[in-house]
Amino acid sequence: MGIVGNLTPQQRQSFDSQGFLVIESFASPAEIEAMRKRMDGMLQAFDPTTTASIFSTKNQVKLTSEYFYESAEKISFFFEEKAFDDNGNLKQPKELSINKVGHALHEIDPVFKEFSCSEKVSSLLFSLGYKKPVIIQSMYIFKQPGIGGEVTPHQDNSFLYTEPKTCTGLWLALEDATVVNGCLWAIPESQKNGLVRRFIRGDDGVYFDRPSPSYDQKDFVPIEVKAGSLVVIHGDLIHQSFENQSSNSRHAYSLHAVDTDGCKWAEDN
């Protein structure tokens, strides 16, 4: 028998209405521990002198490099903007300096692959109407204490664009996420207004095809969740997170899925 969708009609209705859905206790404590322990091992083995790639949603055009492009099929490490001093040296241990690790954890690493390709993830995607879902990207996000950077308002379909649009974000909290340590914020029902702009890769690099709209911060609501909770994010939902100015990290594992049935990957992604 094939995989059957696991969302209730009420959950599906809520997702369709609000543009996001919180599923509590989606990951077990054992799964969380396994992913965190595995990432600890990766960080211990990582030599920070091999790259100085910095991840920024504000200045991605300027900072994008071949290292970033090639990370689509590798496990690559990206530093926080505020991790370095004026001389280019790390101001704190590497374990507290990394912004994220991506973007092929789900393909390469057995621990992350086991969760990413699990029946419950597949079942969730089938519940959302996917016919042939594929995980296209994965990221372990740290949101480091004190320096965890802001992620400006955006839509996932801007970056992972199929025709027709099919991107869905799956954001798993590996630690409690609060307004203090940089939880997600979203504008409910904003997905109903469609895609605002696209992030395009051309001959001269990457760029947005139009400026970002201005958003009223009072329209955003915080999505505070406990460790193990999964936030399902519509590809057109406008969401963001603020800097982590607390003394606690906010680890999360993020996946993006697209459908490969009746859809095509845009060549200028």
Short mmCIF file of C-alpha atoms in Angstrom, two decimals:
data_model
loop_
_atom_site.label_atom_id
_atom_site.label_comp_id
_atom_site.label_asym_id
_atom_site.label_seq_id
_atom_site.Cartn_x
_atom_site.Cartn_y
_atom_site.Cartn_z
CA MET A 1 0.00 0.00 0.00
CA GLY A 2 1.27 3.47 -0.82
CA ILE A 3 1.96 6.25 1.66
CA VAL A 4 -1.20 7.90 2.96
CA GLY A 5 -1.41 11.56 3.95
CA ASN A 6 -1.26 12.20 7.70
CA LEU A 7 -2.84 15.64 8.02
CA THR A 8 -6.36 15.93 9.35
CA PRO A 9 -8.92 17.91 7.31
CA GLN A 10 -8.76 20.62 10.00
CA GLN A 11 -4.97 20.88 9.70
CA ARG A 12 -5.15 21.10 5.93
CA GLN A 13 -7.84 23.78 6.13
CA SER A 14 -5.76 25.77 8.61
CA PHE A 15 -2.69 25.54 6.38
CA ASP A 16 -4.64 26.61 3.28
CA SER A 17 -6.11 29.55 5.19
CA GLN A 18 -3.13 30.82 7.18
CA GLY A 19 -0.25 29.75 4.93
CA PHE A 20 1.53 27.90 7.71
CA LEU A 21 0.87 25.07 10.11
CA VAL A 22 2.53 24.02 13.39
CA ILE A 23 2.67 20.29 14.08
CA GLU A 24 3.81 19.66 17.64
CA SER A 25 6.05 16.69 18.53
CA PHE A 26 6.69 15.90 14.86
CA ALA A 27 10.22 14.75 15.69
CA SER A 28 10.97 12.52 18.65
CA PRO A 29 13.55 13.41 21.32
CA ALA A 30 15.72 10.59 19.93
CA GLU A 31 15.58 12.04 16.40
CA ILE A 32 16.46 15.50 17.70
CA GLU A 33 19.37 14.14 19.72
CA ALA A 34 20.67 12.16 16.75
CA MET A 35 20.68 15.20 14.44
CA ARG A 36 22.25 17.50 17.02
CA LYS A 37 24.91 14.95 17.93
CA ARG A 38 25.70 14.38 14.26
CA MET A 39 26.06 18.11 13.64
CA ASP A 40 28.35 18.43 16.67
CA GLY A 41 30.57 15.83 15.05
CA MET A 42 30.57 17.66 11.73
CA LEU A 43 31.57 20.91 13.43
CA GLN A 44 34.39 19.22 15.31
CA ALA A 45 35.77 17.89 12.01
CA PHE A 46 35.31 21.17 10.13
CA ASP A 47 38.44 23.24 9.48
CA PRO A 48 37.36 26.91 9.35
CA THR A 49 40.51 27.92 7.49
CA THR A 50 39.22 26.14 4.39
CA THR A 51 36.57 28.78 3.73
CA ALA A 52 35.43 32.17 4.88
CA SER A 53 32.01 32.07 3.28
CA ILE A 54 29.53 34.31 5.05
CA PHE A 55 25.80 33.86 4.69
CA SER A 56 23.62 36.97 4.53
CA THR A 57 20.10 37.51 3.27
CA LYS A 58 20.84 41.24 3.07
CA ASN A 59 23.93 41.16 0.86
CA GLN A 60 23.68 37.80 -0.84
CA VAL A 61 24.44 39.22 -4.30
CA LYS A 62 27.74 40.67 -3.14
CA LEU A 63 28.76 37.71 -1.00
CA THR A 64 27.64 34.82 -3.20
CA SER A 65 30.51 32.74 -4.46
CA GLU A 66 31.14 29.46 -6.20
CA TYR A 67 31.29 27.99 -2.72
CA PHE A 68 27.64 28.90 -2.26
CA TYR A 69 26.61 27.56 -5.68
CA GLU A 70 28.46 24.30 -5.20
CA SER A 71 26.86 23.76 -1.80
CA ALA A 72 23.70 22.57 -3.55
CA GLU A 73 25.25 19.14 -3.87
CA LYS A 74 27.56 19.24 -0.85
CA ILE A 75 27.64 19.84 2.87
CA SER A 76 29.07 23.33 3.24
CA PHE A 77 29.58 25.63 6.22
CA PHE A 78 28.57 29.30 6.30
CA PHE A 79 29.63 31.81 8.94
CA GLU A 80 27.63 34.54 10.64
CA GLU A 81 28.35 38.07 9.46
CA LYS A 82 29.30 39.13 13.00
CA ALA A 83 31.58 36.17 13.65
CA PHE A 84 34.77 37.95 12.52
CA ASP A 85 36.76 40.88 13.88
CA ASP A 86 38.19 43.66 11.73
CA ASN A 87 41.22 41.52 10.92
CA GLY A 88 39.12 38.64 9.65
CA ASN A 89 39.67 36.42 12.68
CA LEU A 90 36.91 34.54 14.46
CA LYS A 91 35.83 36.29 17.65
CA GLN A 92 34.58 33.09 19.28
CA PRO A 93 34.91 29.30 18.79
CA LYS A 94 33.87 27.96 15.39
CA GLU A 95 30.95 26.12 17.01
CA LEU A 96 29.47 29.51 17.96
CA SER A 97 30.36 31.21 14.66
CA ILE A 98 28.49 29.14 12.07
CA ASN A 99 25.24 30.48 10.63
CA LYS A 100 24.19 27.32 8.86
CA VAL A 101 25.29 24.10 7.21
CA GLY A 102 23.77 23.12 3.86
CA HIS A 103 22.45 22.33 1.37
CA ALA A 104 22.60 18.56 0.75
CA LEU A 105 22.45 17.09 4.25
CA HIS A 106 19.33 15.19 3.22
CA GLU A 107 21.19 13.45 0.39
CA ILE A 108 24.65 12.86 1.79
CA ASP A 109 24.48 12.35 5.55
CA PRO A 110 22.74 9.16 6.79
CA VAL A 111 21.32 10.71 9.97
CA PHE A 112 19.71 13.68 8.23
CA LYS A 113 18.68 11.54 5.27
CA GLU A 114 16.81 9.14 7.54
CA PHE A 115 14.62 11.94 8.88
CA SER A 116 14.27 13.82 5.58
CA CYS A 117 13.18 10.72 3.67
CA SER A 118 11.04 9.30 6.45
CA GLU A 119 7.51 8.12 5.83
CA LYS A 120 6.07 10.85 8.05
CA VAL A 121 7.71 13.56 5.93
CA SER A 122 6.52 11.91 2.71
CA SER A 123 3.05 11.46 4.18
CA LEU A 124 2.87 15.12 5.11
CA LEU A 125 3.77 16.17 1.57
CA PHE A 126 1.19 13.83 0.09
CA SER A 127 -1.36 15.43 2.43
CA LEU A 128 -0.55 18.75 0.79
CA GLY A 129 -1.31 17.36 -2.66
CA TYR A 130 2.17 16.41 -3.85
CA LYS A 131 2.31 13.59 -6.40
CA LYS A 132 6.09 13.09 -6.68
CA PRO A 133 7.70 15.20 -3.93
CA VAL A 134 11.44 15.75 -3.89
CA ILE A 135 13.50 17.40 -1.16
CA ILE A 136 15.49 20.01 -3.07
CA GLN A 137 17.42 21.63 -0.22
CA SER A 138 18.29 21.12 3.44
CA MET A 139 19.90 23.35 6.05
CA TYR A 140 20.93 23.08 9.68
CA ILE A 141 20.44 26.58 11.09
CA PHE A 142 22.09 27.64 14.36
CA LYS A 143 20.85 31.17 15.18
CA GLN A 144 23.86 31.64 17.44
CA PRO A 145 23.60 33.42 20.81
CA GLY A 146 24.19 37.14 20.48
CA ILE A 147 25.20 37.09 16.79
CA GLY A 148 22.50 34.98 15.12
CA GLY A 149 21.64 37.10 12.10
CA GLU A 150 18.34 38.48 10.87
CA VAL A 151 16.53 36.79 7.99
CA THR A 152 14.60 39.50 6.18
CA PRO A 153 10.99 39.06 4.95
CA HIS A 154 10.89 36.66 2.02
CA GLN A 155 8.97 33.93 0.20
CA ASP A 156 10.56 30.54 -0.46
CA ASN A 157 9.13 30.42 -3.99
CA SER A 158 11.34 33.40 -4.84
CA PHE A 159 14.42 31.18 -4.60
CA LEU A 160 13.14 27.69 -5.40
CA TYR A 161 10.86 28.30 -8.34
CA THR A 162 8.99 25.69 -10.34
CA GLU A 163 6.37 26.19 -13.02
CA PRO A 164 3.75 25.97 -11.60
CA LYS A 165 4.96 26.96 -8.11
CA THR A 166 5.23 24.02 -5.71
CA CYS A 167 7.78 24.88 -3.01
CA THR A 168 6.91 24.09 0.61
CA GLY A 169 9.19 24.75 3.57
CA LEU A 170 9.49 22.31 6.48
CA TRP A 171 11.11 23.97 9.50
CA LEU A 172 11.88 21.67 12.41
CA ALA A 173 12.73 23.18 15.78
CA LEU A 174 15.65 21.35 17.38
CA GLU A 175 15.48 23.74 20.34
CA ASP A 176 12.64 25.84 21.70
CA ALA A 177 12.12 28.88 19.45
CA THR A 178 10.88 32.07 21.13
CA VAL A 179 10.64 35.77 20.37
CA VAL A 180 13.74 36.21 22.52
CA ASN A 181 16.05 33.84 20.63
CA GLY A 182 14.82 34.50 17.08
CA CYS A 183 11.72 32.45 16.27
CA LEU A 184 9.97 32.63 12.92
CA TRP A 185 7.46 35.41 12.24
CA ALA A 186 4.90 35.36 9.42
CA ILE A 187 2.09 37.38 7.89
CA PRO A 188 -0.95 35.07 8.04
CA GLU A 189 -2.77 34.63 4.72
CA SER A 190 -0.04 36.53 2.82
CA GLN A 191 0.36 33.51 0.53
CA LYS A 192 -3.00 34.39 -1.01
CA ASN A 193 -1.45 37.47 -2.64
CA GLY A 194 0.93 35.42 -4.77
CA LEU A 195 4.64 35.71 -5.45
CA VAL A 196 6.11 39.17 -4.98
CA ARG A 197 9.46 38.76 -6.73
CA ARG A 198 11.97 36.20 -7.94
CA PHE A 199 15.64 35.65 -7.22
CA ILE A 200 17.17 34.93 -10.62
CA ARG A 201 20.54 33.56 -11.66
CA GLY A 202 21.79 35.18 -14.86
CA ASP A 203 25.05 35.45 -16.77
CA ASP A 204 26.26 38.22 -14.47
CA GLY A 205 25.32 36.59 -11.17
CA VAL A 206 22.18 36.54 -9.08
CA TYR A 207 19.65 39.29 -8.54
CA PHE A 208 16.03 40.00 -7.60
CA ASP A 209 13.83 40.91 -10.55
CA ARG A 210 12.19 43.72 -8.56
CA PRO A 211 12.68 45.56 -5.24
CA SER A 212 11.26 44.21 -2.03
CA PRO A 213 7.95 45.70 -0.90
CA SER A 214 7.88 47.42 2.47
CA TYR A 215 6.07 45.48 5.17
CA ASP A 216 4.31 46.70 8.30
CA GLN A 217 5.82 44.81 11.21
CA LYS A 218 2.52 44.79 13.06
CA ASP A 219 1.18 42.42 10.40
CA PHE A 220 3.64 39.71 11.44
CA VAL A 221 2.83 37.18 14.15
CA PRO A 222 5.46 35.18 16.08
CA ILE A 223 5.56 31.41 15.65
CA GLU A 224 6.91 30.26 19.00
CA VAL A 225 7.36 26.49 19.13
CA LYS A 226 8.84 23.79 21.34
CA ALA A 227 11.70 21.55 20.24
CA GLY A 228 10.36 18.80 18.01
CA SER A 229 7.64 20.96 16.47
CA LEU A 230 7.47 21.28 12.70
CA VAL A 231 6.40 24.50 10.98
CA VAL A 232 5.01 23.87 7.49
CA ILE A 233 5.42 26.97 5.32
CA HIS A 234 3.59 27.73 2.06
CA GLY A 235 6.00 28.80 -0.68
CA ASP A 236 4.31 32.19 -1.06
CA LEU A 237 4.03 32.94 2.68
CA ILE A 238 5.94 36.05 3.75
CA HIS A 239 8.06 35.15 6.78
CA GLN A 240 11.19 36.32 8.56
CA SER A 241 13.20 36.01 11.76
CA PHE A 242 15.03 38.60 13.81
CA GLU A 243 18.52 38.59 15.25
CA ASN A 244 19.15 36.39 18.25
CA GLN A 245 20.19 38.80 20.98
CA SER A 246 19.76 36.26 23.75
CA SER A 247 22.28 33.94 25.39
CA ASN A 248 20.53 30.84 24.01
CA SER A 249 20.91 29.34 20.54
CA ARG A 250 17.93 28.38 18.35
CA HIS A 251 18.91 25.32 16.33
CA ALA A 252 16.58 24.19 13.53
CA TYR A 253 16.62 21.80 10.59
CA SER A 254 14.99 23.19 7.47
CA LEU A 255 13.88 21.36 4.33
CA HIS A 256 12.39 22.62 1.09
CA ALA A 257 10.35 20.33 -1.13
CA VAL A 258 9.01 20.69 -4.66
CA ASP A 259 6.75 18.50 -6.76
CA THR A 260 8.18 16.84 -9.88
CA ASP A 261 4.83 15.72 -11.28
CA GLY A 262 3.57 18.11 -13.94
CA CYS A 263 6.07 20.78 -12.88
CA LYS A 264 9.36 21.96 -14.28
CA TRP A 265 12.37 23.52 -12.61
CA ALA A 266 12.92 27.05 -13.87
CA GLU A 267 16.20 27.33 -15.75
CA ASP A 268 17.00 30.73 -14.25
CA ASN A 269 16.82 29.53 -10.62
#
